[in-house]
C-alpha cells in the first residue's frame, strides 16, 4: 500500500477524509464573498476540491473495486427522487438564472462544464469521504445501536448542508446503507455520483441549475 502524504499513516488517512471537505466549505465561503452570486464562482470550488483530493491521493485505496450495480441503482433512485420532489419556491433560482444570463457564451460553457464536473465527480467524493468515510465510520463502534447513531448523525448533518432536509436526509441514509452493505466507501461514492449525474443531466436539459 502506498504511504499517505506525510507523518503517521493513521493521521493522514483521517485528514484525507476531513480536509477536502473543509477546503470545500472554505471555498464556498470565499466564493460567496467574491461573487455577486455564490454559484457564479463555482469553478473556484472545483479547483479547490481537485487540489485537495490530489494532495491526499496516496491515502485513497479504491483500486480494483469496479462498478457495483446495487450502488448505481440505489444512486439512480436517489437522483430520480431528488428530481421528482421540487425544491421549495424561492428567489435563489431566479437570481442564479439572472447571473448566468450576464455571462458570455464561452464563459457560460466553461461555468456549466465546471458545475457538471464538480457536481457529478468531485462533490460526491468530498462529501462521502467526510459524512460516510469519517462521521459514520467514527460513530459506528460496533453493534446495531452505534450503527444506527452513525447513520442518523451523518444523514442529519448531510441534510443540514443541503437545505432540502427530507430529500437530502433520505439520500444520506441510502448512501450510508450502501456503504455498510459491503463496508466499502467507494460504493457510497458510486451511488452519490449516480444520483448527481442524473440531477446534473436534468438541470442541463432544463436549464434549471438551481436544482443541483
PDB file of C-alpha atoms in Angstrom, residues 24-25 27-28 31-32 35 37-49 82 87 92-93 95-97 99-100 103 106-125 127 161-162 164 192-193 195-205 207-212:
ATOM      1  CA  UNK A  24     -14.763  22.770   0.053  1.00  0.00           C
ATOM      2  CA  UNK A  25     -16.529  24.705   2.824  1.00  0.00           C
ATOM      3  CA  UNK A  27     -14.048  27.762  -0.827  1.00  0.00           C
ATOM      4  CA  UNK A  28     -17.819  28.164  -0.543  1.00  0.00           C
ATOM      5  CA  UNK A  31     -16.892  32.445  -3.421  1.00  0.00           C
ATOM      6  CA  UNK A  32     -19.830  33.952  -1.540  1.00  0.00           C
ATOM      7  CA  UNK A  35     -19.047  36.994  -6.395  1.00  0.00           C
ATOM      8  CA  UNK A  37     -23.940  35.298  -6.662  1.00  0.00           C
ATOM      9  CA  UNK A  38     -22.111  32.496  -4.806  1.00  0.00           C
ATOM     10  CA  UNK A  39     -22.754  29.907  -7.520  1.00  0.00           C
ATOM     11  CA  UNK A  40     -21.267  32.139 -10.182  1.00  0.00           C
ATOM     12  CA  UNK A  41     -17.773  31.446  -8.808  1.00  0.00           C
ATOM     13  CA  UNK A  42     -18.358  27.679  -8.667  1.00  0.00           C
ATOM     14  CA  UNK A  43     -15.275  26.923 -10.821  1.00  0.00           C
ATOM     15  CA  UNK A  44     -13.115  28.133  -7.937  1.00  0.00           C
ATOM     16  CA  UNK A  45     -14.688  25.490  -5.694  1.00  0.00           C
ATOM     17  CA  UNK A  46     -13.965  22.874  -8.335  1.00  0.00           C
ATOM     18  CA  UNK A  47     -10.293  23.843  -8.366  1.00  0.00           C
ATOM     19  CA  UNK A  48     -10.134  23.802  -4.555  1.00  0.00           C
ATOM     20  CA  UNK A  49     -11.696  20.320  -4.324  1.00  0.00           C
ATOM     21  CA  UNK A  82     -34.472  14.458  -5.926  1.00  0.00           C
ATOM     22  CA  UNK A  87     -37.435  22.394  -4.158  1.00  0.00           C
ATOM     23  CA  UNK A  92     -32.432  31.545  -5.498  1.00  0.00           C
ATOM     24  CA  UNK A  93     -33.278  30.057  -8.885  1.00  0.00           C
ATOM     25  CA  UNK A  95     -31.179  35.113  -9.066  1.00  0.00           C
ATOM     26  CA  UNK A  96     -28.882  32.411 -10.429  1.00  0.00           C
ATOM     27  CA  UNK A  97     -30.583  32.468 -13.841  1.00  0.00           C
ATOM     28  CA  UNK A  99     -26.496  35.998 -13.010  1.00  0.00           C
ATOM     29  CA  UNK A 100     -25.806  33.333 -15.633  1.00  0.00           C
ATOM     30  CA  UNK A 103     -22.174  35.653 -18.915  1.00  0.00           C
ATOM     31  CA  UNK A 106     -17.764  30.890 -23.734  1.00  0.00           C
ATOM     32  CA  UNK A 107     -17.883  31.905 -20.081  1.00  0.00           C
ATOM     33  CA  UNK A 108     -21.202  30.154 -19.591  1.00  0.00           C
ATOM     34  CA  UNK A 109     -19.940  26.991 -21.303  1.00  0.00           C
ATOM     35  CA  UNK A 110     -16.901  26.963 -19.006  1.00  0.00           C
ATOM     36  CA  UNK A 111     -19.100  27.532 -15.954  1.00  0.00           C
ATOM     37  CA  UNK A 112     -21.553  24.798 -16.975  1.00  0.00           C
ATOM     38  CA  UNK A 113     -18.706  22.311 -17.550  1.00  0.00           C
ATOM     39  CA  UNK A 114     -17.196  23.124 -14.147  1.00  0.00           C
ATOM     40  CA  UNK A 115     -20.597  22.820 -12.500  1.00  0.00           C
ATOM     41  CA  UNK A 116     -21.257  19.406 -14.021  1.00  0.00           C
ATOM     42  CA  UNK A 117     -17.781  18.040 -13.242  1.00  0.00           C
ATOM     43  CA  UNK A 118     -17.936  19.372  -9.697  1.00  0.00           C
ATOM     44  CA  UNK A 119     -21.450  18.061  -9.091  1.00  0.00           C
ATOM     45  CA  UNK A 120     -21.038  14.656 -10.737  1.00  0.00           C
ATOM     46  CA  UNK A 121     -17.470  13.757  -9.697  1.00  0.00           C
ATOM     47  CA  UNK A 122     -15.799  15.922  -7.071  1.00  0.00           C
ATOM     48  CA  UNK A 123     -18.652  16.735  -4.677  1.00  0.00           C
ATOM     49  CA  UNK A 124     -19.634  13.053  -4.236  1.00  0.00           C
ATOM     50  CA  UNK A 125     -16.040  12.172  -3.400  1.00  0.00           C
ATOM     51  CA  UNK A 127     -18.880  14.647   0.795  1.00  0.00           C
ATOM     52  CA  UNK A 161     -25.686  21.062   4.434  1.00  0.00           C
ATOM     53  CA  UNK A 162     -28.097  20.711   1.522  1.00  0.00           C
ATOM     54  CA  UNK A 164     -33.726  20.232   1.495  1.00  0.00           C
ATOM     55  CA  UNK A 192     -23.694   9.559  -4.864  1.00  0.00           C
ATOM     56  CA  UNK A 193     -22.141  10.028  -8.299  1.00  0.00           C
ATOM     57  CA  UNK A 195     -27.534  10.411  -8.204  1.00  0.00           C
ATOM     58  CA  UNK A 196     -25.710  13.623  -9.031  1.00  0.00           C
ATOM     59  CA  UNK A 197     -25.159  12.678 -12.676  1.00  0.00           C
ATOM     60  CA  UNK A 198     -28.912  12.282 -13.115  1.00  0.00           C
ATOM     61  CA  UNK A 199     -29.656  15.576 -11.375  1.00  0.00           C
ATOM     62  CA  UNK A 200     -26.931  17.409 -13.322  1.00  0.00           C
ATOM     63  CA  UNK A 201     -28.241  15.979 -16.591  1.00  0.00           C
ATOM     64  CA  UNK A 202     -31.759  17.092 -15.719  1.00  0.00           C
ATOM     65  CA  UNK A 203     -30.502  20.580 -14.809  1.00  0.00           C
ATOM     66  CA  UNK A 204     -28.589  20.833 -18.097  1.00  0.00           C
ATOM     67  CA  UNK A 205     -31.556  19.665 -20.154  1.00  0.00           C
ATOM     68  CA  UNK A 207     -31.682  24.971 -17.823  1.00  0.00           C
ATOM     69  CA  UNK A 208     -32.569  24.867 -14.117  1.00  0.00           C
ATOM     70  CA  UNK A 209     -29.177  24.998 -12.430  1.00  0.00           C
ATOM     71  CA  UNK A 210     -30.706  25.735  -9.044  1.00  0.00           C
ATOM     72  CA  UNK A 211     -31.889  22.098  -8.946  1.00  0.00           C
ATOM     73  CA  UNK A 212     -28.323  20.947  -8.281  1.00  0.00           C
TER      74      UNK A 212
END
